[in-house]
Amino acid sequence: MPAFVELPTGIFTSDGVWFHTSRADLEEFAAPVLERVPLEKLLKDSAAWLRSPGTLALWVLLIGLLTRSWQVAVLAAFTAYAGWSLLAPGLVLRPLVRLASVLGFPLVVGGAFVACLSWLAADDALVKVAVGLLGFVFVRWGLLTRALQPVLDRVVRRMYALPESDQILRALIVRHALALGVSVGDLDAMEKRMMDIGTRHKRNKP
């Protein structure tokens, strides 16, 4: 399966993330970065950072279940998800992106939950086990995102000019450019182009 497909309304990745841009636009605005960092990696890392609120919530929930009551664990995970959903698009840092990719990898987070919930079950903490399973399902299946998205989206739109995925991709390109010591094209023009494609995408939605 290809890592992404390019459509008139943007780039759609294999893990279900839309970026309102095209390979041609990225090569025009960020060619020096793409010469050193493959486009597939930029998109994959951007998608991992986009999912980082859910990743953070899962790890906070797991640590909370191991160290606190299940009520505190749930509240902490919920707060972490909501807070980081608002902050993450504007705080893209390459080392943390790599960390989010590792911690969000299904085998890593899934293995951690299996191990810790098994330990809790052996300790007869069955309520915590049930909460952990439900929390894992709610986050991994996107149910938490769907529940909070209507509220969070309104706030995010006021904080950032671009949709979250585009904001993250743009910021990651800038971070790579700074780290590599190269310059990129007119970022304002790139942002406008993303907004134009995003508008086209909205018009084409059923």
mmCIF file with all atom_site columns, C-alpha atoms in Angstrom:
data_model
loop_
_atom_site.group_PDB
_atom_site.id
_atom_site.type_symbol
_atom_site.label_atom_id
_atom_site.label_alt_id
_atom_site.label_comp_id
_atom_site.label_asym_id
_atom_site.label_entity_id
_atom_site.label_seq_id
_atom_site.pdbx_PDB_ins_code
_atom_site.Cartn_x
_atom_site.Cartn_y
_atom_site.Cartn_z
_atom_site.occupancy
_atom_site.B_iso_or_equiv
_atom_site.pdbx_formal_charge
_atom_site.auth_seq_id
_atom_site.auth_comp_id
_atom_site.auth_asym_id
_atom_site.auth_atom_id
_atom_site.pdbx_PDB_model_num
ATOM 1   C CA . MET A 1 1   ? 0.000   0.000   0.000  1.00 0.00 ? 1   MET A CA 1
ATOM 2   C CA . PRO A 1 2   ? 1.465   3.411   -0.925 1.00 0.00 ? 2   PRO A CA 1
ATOM 3   C CA . ALA A 1 3   ? 2.390   5.773   1.903  1.00 0.00 ? 3   ALA A CA 1
ATOM 4   C CA . PHE A 1 4   ? 0.127   8.447   0.416  1.00 0.00 ? 4   PHE A CA 1
ATOM 5   C CA . VAL A 1 5   ? -1.953  9.337   -2.617 1.00 0.00 ? 5   VAL A CA 1
ATOM 6   C CA . GLU A 1 6   ? -2.108  12.762  -4.223 1.00 0.00 ? 6   GLU A CA 1
ATOM 7   C CA . LEU A 1 7   ? -5.528  14.101  -5.146 1.00 0.00 ? 7   LEU A CA 1
ATOM 8   C CA . PRO A 1 8   ? -6.757  17.484  -6.441 1.00 0.00 ? 8   PRO A CA 1
ATOM 9   C CA . THR A 1 9   ? -7.816  18.306  -2.875 1.00 0.00 ? 9   THR A CA 1
ATOM 10  C CA . GLY A 1 10  ? -4.441  17.449  -1.306 1.00 0.00 ? 10  GLY A CA 1
ATOM 11  C CA . ILE A 1 11  ? -2.366  14.536  -0.077 1.00 0.00 ? 11  ILE A CA 1
ATOM 12  C CA . PHE A 1 12  ? -4.116  11.685  1.734  1.00 0.00 ? 12  PHE A CA 1
ATOM 13  C CA . THR A 1 13  ? -1.869  9.365   3.740  1.00 0.00 ? 13  THR A CA 1
ATOM 14  C CA . SER A 1 14  ? -2.323  5.634   4.311  1.00 0.00 ? 14  SER A CA 1
ATOM 15  C CA . ASP A 1 15  ? -3.133  6.286   7.986  1.00 0.00 ? 15  ASP A CA 1
ATOM 16  C CA . GLY A 1 16  ? -5.987  8.632   7.117  1.00 0.00 ? 16  GLY A CA 1
ATOM 17  C CA . VAL A 1 17  ? -4.539  12.151  7.380  1.00 0.00 ? 17  VAL A CA 1
ATOM 18  C CA . TRP A 1 18  ? -5.296  14.937  4.887  1.00 0.00 ? 18  TRP A CA 1
ATOM 19  C CA . PHE A 1 19  ? -2.656  17.515  4.024  1.00 0.00 ? 19  PHE A CA 1
ATOM 20  C CA . HIS A 1 20  ? -3.946  20.364  1.889  1.00 0.00 ? 20  HIS A CA 1
ATOM 21  C CA . THR A 1 21  ? -0.884  20.585  -0.306 1.00 0.00 ? 21  THR A CA 1
ATOM 22  C CA . SER A 1 22  ? 0.748   18.785  -3.209 1.00 0.00 ? 22  SER A CA 1
ATOM 23  C CA . ARG A 1 23  ? 4.148   17.302  -3.950 1.00 0.00 ? 23  ARG A CA 1
ATOM 24  C CA . ALA A 1 24  ? 4.715   20.073  -6.516 1.00 0.00 ? 24  ALA A CA 1
ATOM 25  C CA . ASP A 1 25  ? 3.943   22.812  -3.976 1.00 0.00 ? 25  ASP A CA 1
ATOM 26  C CA . LEU A 1 26  ? 6.197   21.236  -1.345 1.00 0.00 ? 26  LEU A CA 1
ATOM 27  C CA . GLU A 1 27  ? 9.006   20.908  -3.876 1.00 0.00 ? 27  GLU A CA 1
ATOM 28  C CA . GLU A 1 28  ? 8.533   24.560  -4.801 1.00 0.00 ? 28  GLU A CA 1
ATOM 29  C CA . PHE A 1 29  ? 8.541   25.898  -1.255 1.00 0.00 ? 29  PHE A CA 1
ATOM 30  C CA . ALA A 1 30  ? 10.716  23.368  0.552  1.00 0.00 ? 30  ALA A CA 1
ATOM 31  C CA . ALA A 1 31  ? 13.021  21.779  -2.030 1.00 0.00 ? 31  ALA A CA 1
ATOM 32  C CA . PRO A 1 32  ? 16.192  22.130  0.128  1.00 0.00 ? 32  PRO A CA 1
ATOM 33  C CA . VAL A 1 33  ? 14.481  20.241  2.959  1.00 0.00 ? 33  VAL A CA 1
ATOM 34  C CA . LEU A 1 34  ? 13.061  17.537  0.687  1.00 0.00 ? 34  LEU A CA 1
ATOM 35  C CA . GLU A 1 35  ? 16.541  16.915  -0.695 1.00 0.00 ? 35  GLU A CA 1
ATOM 36  C CA . ARG A 1 36  ? 17.579  15.773  2.789  1.00 0.00 ? 36  ARG A CA 1
ATOM 37  C CA . VAL A 1 37  ? 14.303  14.555  4.317  1.00 0.00 ? 37  VAL A CA 1
ATOM 38  C CA . PRO A 1 38  ? 12.025  12.297  2.203  1.00 0.00 ? 38  PRO A CA 1
ATOM 39  C CA . LEU A 1 39  ? 8.474   13.510  1.737  1.00 0.00 ? 39  LEU A CA 1
ATOM 40  C CA . GLU A 1 40  ? 7.167   10.214  3.126  1.00 0.00 ? 40  GLU A CA 1
ATOM 41  C CA . LYS A 1 41  ? 9.030   10.861  6.385  1.00 0.00 ? 41  LYS A CA 1
ATOM 42  C CA . LEU A 1 42  ? 7.739   14.440  6.637  1.00 0.00 ? 42  LEU A CA 1
ATOM 43  C CA . LEU A 1 43  ? 4.168   13.235  6.224  1.00 0.00 ? 43  LEU A CA 1
ATOM 44  C CA . LYS A 1 44  ? 4.612   10.295  8.600  1.00 0.00 ? 44  LYS A CA 1
ATOM 45  C CA . ASP A 1 45  ? 6.174   12.473  11.308 1.00 0.00 ? 45  ASP A CA 1
ATOM 46  C CA . SER A 1 46  ? 3.495   15.129  10.866 1.00 0.00 ? 46  SER A CA 1
ATOM 47  C CA . ALA A 1 47  ? 0.772   12.494  11.239 1.00 0.00 ? 47  ALA A CA 1
ATOM 48  C CA . ALA A 1 48  ? 2.456   11.137  14.382 1.00 0.00 ? 48  ALA A CA 1
ATOM 49  C CA . TRP A 1 49  ? 2.518   14.628  15.885 1.00 0.00 ? 49  TRP A CA 1
ATOM 50  C CA . LEU A 1 50  ? -1.114  15.135  14.893 1.00 0.00 ? 50  LEU A CA 1
ATOM 51  C CA . ARG A 1 51  ? -1.929  11.985  16.875 1.00 0.00 ? 51  ARG A CA 1
ATOM 52  C CA . SER A 1 52  ? 0.293   12.972  19.804 1.00 0.00 ? 52  SER A CA 1
ATOM 53  C CA . PRO A 1 53  ? -2.614  14.210  22.003 1.00 0.00 ? 53  PRO A CA 1
ATOM 54  C CA . GLY A 1 54  ? -4.054  10.710  21.927 1.00 0.00 ? 54  GLY A CA 1
ATOM 55  C CA . THR A 1 55  ? -0.625  9.185   22.503 1.00 0.00 ? 55  THR A CA 1
ATOM 56  C CA . LEU A 1 56  ? -0.048  11.453  25.494 1.00 0.00 ? 56  LEU A CA 1
ATOM 57  C CA . ALA A 1 57  ? -3.503  10.692  26.900 1.00 0.00 ? 57  ALA A CA 1
ATOM 58  C CA . LEU A 1 58  ? -2.886  6.946   26.738 1.00 0.00 ? 58  LEU A CA 1
ATOM 59  C CA . TRP A 1 59  ? 0.433   7.121   28.547 1.00 0.00 ? 59  TRP A CA 1
ATOM 60  C CA . VAL A 1 60  ? -0.944  9.510   31.175 1.00 0.00 ? 60  VAL A CA 1
ATOM 61  C CA . LEU A 1 61  ? -3.894  7.163   31.690 1.00 0.00 ? 61  LEU A CA 1
ATOM 62  C CA . LEU A 1 62  ? -1.618  4.145   32.046 1.00 0.00 ? 62  LEU A CA 1
ATOM 63  C CA . ILE A 1 63  ? 0.743   5.839   34.495 1.00 0.00 ? 63  ILE A CA 1
ATOM 64  C CA . GLY A 1 64  ? -2.232  7.198   36.428 1.00 0.00 ? 64  GLY A CA 1
ATOM 65  C CA . LEU A 1 65  ? -3.815  3.764   36.736 1.00 0.00 ? 65  LEU A CA 1
ATOM 66  C CA . LEU A 1 66  ? -0.539  2.388   38.085 1.00 0.00 ? 66  LEU A CA 1
ATOM 67  C CA . THR A 1 67  ? 0.036   5.179   40.595 1.00 0.00 ? 67  THR A CA 1
ATOM 68  C CA . ARG A 1 68  ? -3.293  6.847   41.412 1.00 0.00 ? 68  ARG A CA 1
ATOM 69  C CA . SER A 1 69  ? -7.003  6.129   41.574 1.00 0.00 ? 69  SER A CA 1
ATOM 70  C CA . TRP A 1 70  ? -8.812  5.432   38.336 1.00 0.00 ? 70  TRP A CA 1
ATOM 71  C CA . GLN A 1 71  ? -10.776 8.679   38.691 1.00 0.00 ? 71  GLN A CA 1
ATOM 72  C CA . VAL A 1 72  ? -7.582  10.735  38.876 1.00 0.00 ? 72  VAL A CA 1
ATOM 73  C CA . ALA A 1 73  ? -6.101  8.787   35.971 1.00 0.00 ? 73  ALA A CA 1
ATOM 74  C CA . VAL A 1 74  ? -9.115  9.468   33.748 1.00 0.00 ? 74  VAL A CA 1
ATOM 75  C CA . LEU A 1 75  ? -9.217  13.168  34.652 1.00 0.00 ? 75  LEU A CA 1
ATOM 76  C CA . ALA A 1 76  ? -5.478  13.547  34.031 1.00 0.00 ? 76  ALA A CA 1
ATOM 77  C CA . ALA A 1 77  ? -5.699  11.765  30.659 1.00 0.00 ? 77  ALA A CA 1
ATOM 78  C CA . PHE A 1 78  ? -8.691  13.856  29.588 1.00 0.00 ? 78  PHE A CA 1
ATOM 79  C CA . THR A 1 79  ? -6.927  17.081  30.603 1.00 0.00 ? 79  THR A CA 1
ATOM 80  C CA . ALA A 1 80  ? -3.716  16.029  28.853 1.00 0.00 ? 80  ALA A CA 1
ATOM 81  C CA . TYR A 1 81  ? -5.595  15.267  25.661 1.00 0.00 ? 81  TYR A CA 1
ATOM 82  C CA . ALA A 1 82  ? -7.550  18.515  25.574 1.00 0.00 ? 82  ALA A CA 1
ATOM 83  C CA . GLY A 1 83  ? -4.613  20.713  26.560 1.00 0.00 ? 83  GLY A CA 1
ATOM 84  C CA . TRP A 1 84  ? -2.130  19.137  24.187 1.00 0.00 ? 84  TRP A CA 1
ATOM 85  C CA . SER A 1 85  ? -4.642  19.194  21.314 1.00 0.00 ? 85  SER A CA 1
ATOM 86  C CA . LEU A 1 86  ? -4.598  22.987  21.563 1.00 0.00 ? 86  LEU A CA 1
ATOM 87  C CA . LEU A 1 87  ? -0.848  23.394  22.060 1.00 0.00 ? 87  LEU A CA 1
ATOM 88  C CA . ALA A 1 88  ? 0.666   20.689  19.821 1.00 0.00 ? 88  ALA A CA 1
ATOM 89  C CA . PRO A 1 89  ? 0.167   22.394  16.407 1.00 0.00 ? 89  PRO A CA 1
ATOM 90  C CA . GLY A 1 90  ? 2.227   25.363  17.576 1.00 0.00 ? 90  GLY A CA 1
ATOM 91  C CA . LEU A 1 91  ? 4.922   23.441  19.465 1.00 0.00 ? 91  LEU A CA 1
ATOM 92  C CA . VAL A 1 92  ? 6.439   21.150  16.851 1.00 0.00 ? 92  VAL A CA 1
ATOM 93  C CA . LEU A 1 93  ? 9.901   20.061  18.033 1.00 0.00 ? 93  LEU A CA 1
ATOM 94  C CA . ARG A 1 94  ? 11.879  17.440  16.124 1.00 0.00 ? 94  ARG A CA 1
ATOM 95  C CA . PRO A 1 95  ? 13.098  15.408  19.148 1.00 0.00 ? 95  PRO A CA 1
ATOM 96  C CA . LEU A 1 96  ? 9.568   15.282  20.556 1.00 0.00 ? 96  LEU A CA 1
ATOM 97  C CA . VAL A 1 97  ? 8.198   14.288  17.148 1.00 0.00 ? 97  VAL A CA 1
ATOM 98  C CA . ARG A 1 98  ? 10.528  11.293  17.147 1.00 0.00 ? 98  ARG A CA 1
ATOM 99  C CA . LEU A 1 99  ? 9.451   10.451  20.705 1.00 0.00 ? 99  LEU A CA 1
ATOM 100 C CA . ALA A 1 100 ? 5.774   10.716  19.751 1.00 0.00 ? 100 ALA A CA 1
ATOM 101 C CA . SER A 1 101 ? 6.385   8.374   16.803 1.00 0.00 ? 101 SER A CA 1
ATOM 102 C CA . VAL A 1 102 ? 7.936   5.750   19.080 1.00 0.00 ? 102 VAL A CA 1
ATOM 103 C CA . LEU A 1 103 ? 5.432   6.063   21.931 1.00 0.00 ? 103 LEU A CA 1
ATOM 104 C CA . GLY A 1 104 ? 2.513   6.054   19.512 1.00 0.00 ? 104 GLY A CA 1
ATOM 105 C CA . PHE A 1 105 ? 3.664   2.962   17.619 1.00 0.00 ? 105 PHE A CA 1
ATOM 106 C CA . PRO A 1 106 ? 0.905   0.340   18.056 1.00 0.00 ? 106 PRO A CA 1
ATOM 107 C CA . LEU A 1 107 ? 3.226   -2.422  19.267 1.00 0.00 ? 107 LEU A CA 1
ATOM 108 C CA . VAL A 1 108 ? 4.828   -0.111  21.848 1.00 0.00 ? 108 VAL A CA 1
ATOM 109 C CA . VAL A 1 109 ? 1.697   1.379   23.377 1.00 0.00 ? 109 VAL A CA 1
ATOM 110 C CA . GLY A 1 110 ? -0.282  -1.837  22.958 1.00 0.00 ? 110 GLY A CA 1
ATOM 111 C CA . GLY A 1 111 ? 2.463   -3.892  24.592 1.00 0.00 ? 111 GLY A CA 1
ATOM 112 C CA . ALA A 1 112 ? 2.682   -1.454  27.479 1.00 0.00 ? 112 ALA A CA 1
ATOM 113 C CA . PHE A 1 113 ? -1.065  -1.665  28.082 1.00 0.00 ? 113 PHE A CA 1
ATOM 114 C CA . VAL A 1 114 ? -1.086  -5.459  27.929 1.00 0.00 ? 114 VAL A CA 1
ATOM 115 C CA . ALA A 1 115 ? 1.782   -5.712  30.402 1.00 0.00 ? 115 ALA A CA 1
ATOM 116 C CA . CYS A 1 116 ? 0.475   -3.114  32.864 1.00 0.00 ? 116 CYS A CA 1
ATOM 117 C CA . LEU A 1 117 ? -3.167  -4.191  32.749 1.00 0.00 ? 117 LEU A CA 1
ATOM 118 C CA . SER A 1 118 ? -2.082  -7.795  33.254 1.00 0.00 ? 118 SER A CA 1
ATOM 119 C CA . TRP A 1 119 ? -0.161  -6.695  36.332 1.00 0.00 ? 119 TRP A CA 1
ATOM 120 C CA . LEU A 1 120 ? -3.204  -4.789  37.609 1.00 0.00 ? 120 LEU A CA 1
ATOM 121 C CA . ALA A 1 121 ? -5.418  -7.820  36.970 1.00 0.00 ? 121 ALA A CA 1
ATOM 122 C CA . ALA A 1 122 ? -3.020  -10.003 38.970 1.00 0.00 ? 122 ALA A CA 1
ATOM 123 C CA . ASP A 1 123 ? -3.386  -7.456  41.788 1.00 0.00 ? 123 ASP A CA 1
ATOM 124 C CA . ASP A 1 124 ? -7.200  -7.769  41.550 1.00 0.00 ? 124 ASP A CA 1
ATOM 125 C CA . ALA A 1 125 ? -7.571  -4.134  40.431 1.00 0.00 ? 125 ALA A CA 1
ATOM 126 C CA . LEU A 1 126 ? -10.321 -5.133  38.015 1.00 0.00 ? 126 LEU A CA 1
ATOM 127 C CA . VAL A 1 127 ? -11.966 -1.710  37.863 1.00 0.00 ? 127 VAL A CA 1
ATOM 128 C CA . LYS A 1 128 ? -8.669  -0.185  36.766 1.00 0.00 ? 128 LYS A CA 1
ATOM 129 C CA . VAL A 1 129 ? -8.278  -2.920  34.158 1.00 0.00 ? 129 VAL A CA 1
ATOM 130 C CA . ALA A 1 130 ? -11.741 -2.133  32.766 1.00 0.00 ? 130 ALA A CA 1
ATOM 131 C CA . VAL A 1 131 ? -11.007 1.597   32.723 1.00 0.00 ? 131 VAL A CA 1
ATOM 132 C CA . GLY A 1 132 ? -7.694  0.976   30.986 1.00 0.00 ? 132 GLY A CA 1
ATOM 133 C CA . LEU A 1 133 ? -9.298  -1.166  28.299 1.00 0.00 ? 133 LEU A CA 1
ATOM 134 C CA . LEU A 1 134 ? -12.098 1.333   27.713 1.00 0.00 ? 134 LEU A CA 1
ATOM 135 C CA . GLY A 1 135 ? -9.641  4.223   27.608 1.00 0.00 ? 135 GLY A CA 1
ATOM 136 C CA . PHE A 1 136 ? -7.442  2.413   25.103 1.00 0.00 ? 136 PHE A CA 1
ATOM 137 C CA . VAL A 1 137 ? -10.411 1.678   22.856 1.00 0.00 ? 137 VAL A CA 1
ATOM 138 C CA . PHE A 1 138 ? -11.780 5.220   23.114 1.00 0.00 ? 138 PHE A CA 1
ATOM 139 C CA . VAL A 1 139 ? -8.466  6.756   22.075 1.00 0.00 ? 139 VAL A CA 1
ATOM 140 C CA . ARG A 1 140 ? -7.238  4.229   19.500 1.00 0.00 ? 140 ARG A CA 1
ATOM 141 C CA . TRP A 1 141 ? -10.601 4.025   17.742 1.00 0.00 ? 141 TRP A CA 1
ATOM 142 C CA . GLY A 1 142 ? -10.864 7.832   17.618 1.00 0.00 ? 142 GLY A CA 1
ATOM 143 C CA . LEU A 1 143 ? -13.975 7.992   19.798 1.00 0.00 ? 143 LEU A CA 1
ATOM 144 C CA . LEU A 1 144 ? -12.434 10.555  22.140 1.00 0.00 ? 144 LEU A CA 1
ATOM 145 C CA . THR A 1 145 ? -11.437 12.708  19.189 1.00 0.00 ? 145 THR A CA 1
ATOM 146 C CA . ARG A 1 146 ? -14.941 12.568  17.749 1.00 0.00 ? 146 ARG A CA 1
ATOM 147 C CA . ALA A 1 147 ? -16.466 13.478  21.105 1.00 0.00 ? 147 ALA A CA 1
ATOM 148 C CA . LEU A 1 148 ? -14.243 16.509  21.706 1.00 0.00 ? 148 LEU A CA 1
ATOM 149 C CA . GLN A 1 149 ? -13.559 17.621  18.145 1.00 0.00 ? 149 GLN A CA 1
ATOM 150 C CA . PRO A 1 150 ? -16.550 19.983  17.777 1.00 0.00 ? 150 PRO A CA 1
ATOM 151 C CA . VAL A 1 151 ? -15.402 21.999  20.803 1.00 0.00 ? 151 VAL A CA 1
ATOM 152 C CA . LEU A 1 152 ? -11.658 21.791  20.267 1.00 0.00 ? 152 LEU A CA 1
ATOM 153 C CA . ASP A 1 153 ? -11.873 22.609  16.555 1.00 0.00 ? 153 ASP A CA 1
ATOM 154 C CA . ARG A 1 154 ? -13.515 25.949  17.264 1.00 0.00 ? 154 ARG A CA 1
ATOM 155 C CA . VAL A 1 155 ? -10.690 26.915  19.597 1.00 0.00 ? 155 VAL A CA 1
ATOM 156 C CA . VAL A 1 156 ? -7.956  25.588  17.285 1.00 0.00 ? 156 VAL A CA 1
ATOM 157 C CA . ARG A 1 157 ? -9.346  27.581  14.337 1.00 0.00 ? 157 ARG A CA 1
ATOM 158 C CA . ARG A 1 158 ? -9.000  30.756  16.386 1.00 0.00 ? 158 ARG A CA 1
ATOM 159 C CA . MET A 1 159 ? -5.428  29.918  17.407 1.00 0.00 ? 159 MET A CA 1
ATOM 160 C CA . TYR A 1 160 ? -4.018  28.842  14.022 1.00 0.00 ? 160 TYR A CA 1
ATOM 161 C CA . ALA A 1 161 ? -4.596  30.027  10.478 1.00 0.00 ? 161 ALA A CA 1
ATOM 162 C CA . LEU A 1 162 ? -4.220  26.545  8.987  1.00 0.00 ? 162 LEU A CA 1
ATOM 163 C CA . PRO A 1 163 ? -5.888  23.210  9.777  1.00 0.00 ? 163 PRO A CA 1
ATOM 164 C CA . GLU A 1 164 ? -3.927  21.196  12.331 1.00 0.00 ? 164 GLU A CA 1
ATOM 165 C CA . SER A 1 165 ? -2.306  18.792  9.859  1.00 0.00 ? 165 SER A CA 1
ATOM 166 C CA . ASP A 1 166 ? -1.122  21.627  7.598  1.00 0.00 ? 166 ASP A CA 1
ATOM 167 C CA . GLN A 1 167 ? 0.045   23.738  10.531 1.00 0.00 ? 167 GLN A CA 1
ATOM 168 C CA . ILE A 1 168 ? 2.134   20.825  11.803 1.00 0.00 ? 168 ILE A CA 1
ATOM 169 C CA . LEU A 1 169 ? 3.607   20.006  8.383  1.00 0.00 ? 169 LEU A CA 1
ATOM 170 C CA . ARG A 1 170 ? 4.540   23.649  7.792  1.00 0.00 ? 170 ARG A CA 1
ATOM 171 C CA . ALA A 1 171 ? 6.137   23.928  11.245 1.00 0.00 ? 171 ALA A CA 1
ATOM 172 C CA . LEU A 1 172 ? 8.051   20.667  10.795 1.00 0.00 ? 172 LEU A CA 1
ATOM 173 C CA . ILE A 1 173 ? 9.461   21.886  7.475  1.00 0.00 ? 173 ILE A CA 1
ATOM 174 C CA . VAL A 1 174 ? 10.660  25.058  9.199  1.00 0.00 ? 174 VAL A CA 1
ATOM 175 C CA . ARG A 1 175 ? 12.250  23.045  12.031 1.00 0.00 ? 175 ARG A CA 1
ATOM 176 C CA . HIS A 1 176 ? 14.082  20.826  9.577  1.00 0.00 ? 176 HIS A CA 1
ATOM 177 C CA . ALA A 1 177 ? 15.233  23.850  7.588  1.00 0.00 ? 177 ALA A CA 1
ATOM 178 C CA . LEU A 1 178 ? 16.664  25.461  10.728 1.00 0.00 ? 178 LEU A CA 1
ATOM 179 C CA . ALA A 1 179 ? 18.388  22.231  11.774 1.00 0.00 ? 179 ALA A CA 1
ATOM 180 C CA . LEU A 1 180 ? 19.867  21.698  8.304  1.00 0.00 ? 180 LEU A CA 1
ATOM 181 C CA . GLY A 1 181 ? 20.860  25.329  7.869  1.00 0.00 ? 181 GLY A CA 1
ATOM 182 C CA . VAL A 1 182 ? 18.898  25.758  4.634  1.00 0.00 ? 182 VAL A CA 1
ATOM 183 C CA . SER A 1 183 ? 16.303  28.274  3.566  1.00 0.00 ? 183 SER A CA 1
ATOM 184 C CA . VAL A 1 184 ? 12.801  27.587  2.324  1.00 0.00 ? 184 VAL A CA 1
ATOM 185 C CA . GLY A 1 185 ? 10.539  29.548  0.036  1.00 0.00 ? 185 GLY A CA 1
ATOM 186 C CA . ASP A 1 186 ? 7.862   32.092  0.820  1.00 0.00 ? 186 ASP A CA 1
ATOM 187 C CA . LEU A 1 187 ? 6.040   30.534  3.776  1.00 0.00 ? 187 LEU A CA 1
ATOM 188 C CA . ASP A 1 188 ? 3.189   33.019  3.529  1.00 0.00 ? 188 ASP A CA 1
ATOM 189 C CA . ALA A 1 189 ? 2.617   31.934  -0.074 1.00 0.00 ? 189 ALA A CA 1
ATOM 190 C CA . MET A 1 190 ? 2.788   28.286  1.015  1.00 0.00 ? 190 MET A CA 1
ATOM 191 C CA . GLU A 1 191 ? 0.208   28.974  3.733  1.00 0.00 ? 191 GLU A CA 1
ATOM 192 C CA . LYS A 1 192 ? -2.102  30.713  1.255  1.00 0.00 ? 192 LYS A CA 1
ATOM 193 C CA . ARG A 1 193 ? -1.797  27.798  -1.155 1.00 0.00 ? 193 ARG A CA 1
ATOM 194 C CA . MET A 1 194 ? -2.715  25.346  1.636  1.00 0.00 ? 194 MET A CA 1
ATOM 195 C CA . MET A 1 195 ? -5.742  27.463  2.523  1.00 0.00 ? 195 MET A CA 1
ATOM 196 C CA . ASP A 1 196 ? -6.856  27.531  -1.127 1.00 0.00 ? 196 ASP A CA 1
ATOM 197 C CA . ILE A 1 197 ? -6.622  23.738  -1.418 1.00 0.00 ? 197 ILE A CA 1
ATOM 198 C CA . GLY A 1 198 ? -8.389  23.369  1.944  1.00 0.00 ? 198 GLY A CA 1
ATOM 199 C CA . THR A 1 199 ? -11.261 25.494  0.678  1.00 0.00 ? 199 THR A CA 1
ATOM 200 C CA . ARG A 1 200 ? -11.507 23.318  -2.434 1.00 0.00 ? 200 ARG A CA 1
ATOM 201 C CA . HIS A 1 201 ? -11.529 20.208  -0.227 1.00 0.00 ? 201 HIS A CA 1
ATOM 202 C CA . LYS A 1 202 ? -14.428 21.579  1.846  1.00 0.00 ? 202 LYS A CA 1
ATOM 203 C CA . ARG A 1 203 ? -16.429 22.381  -1.301 1.00 0.00 ? 203 ARG A CA 1
ATOM 204 C CA . ASN A 1 204 ? -15.919 18.854  -2.623 1.00 0.00 ? 204 ASN A CA 1
ATOM 205 C CA . LYS A 1 205 ? -17.049 17.127  0.578  1.00 0.00 ? 205 LYS A CA 1
ATOM 206 C CA . PRO A 1 206 ? -20.405 15.345  0.232  1.00 0.00 ? 206 PRO A CA 1
#
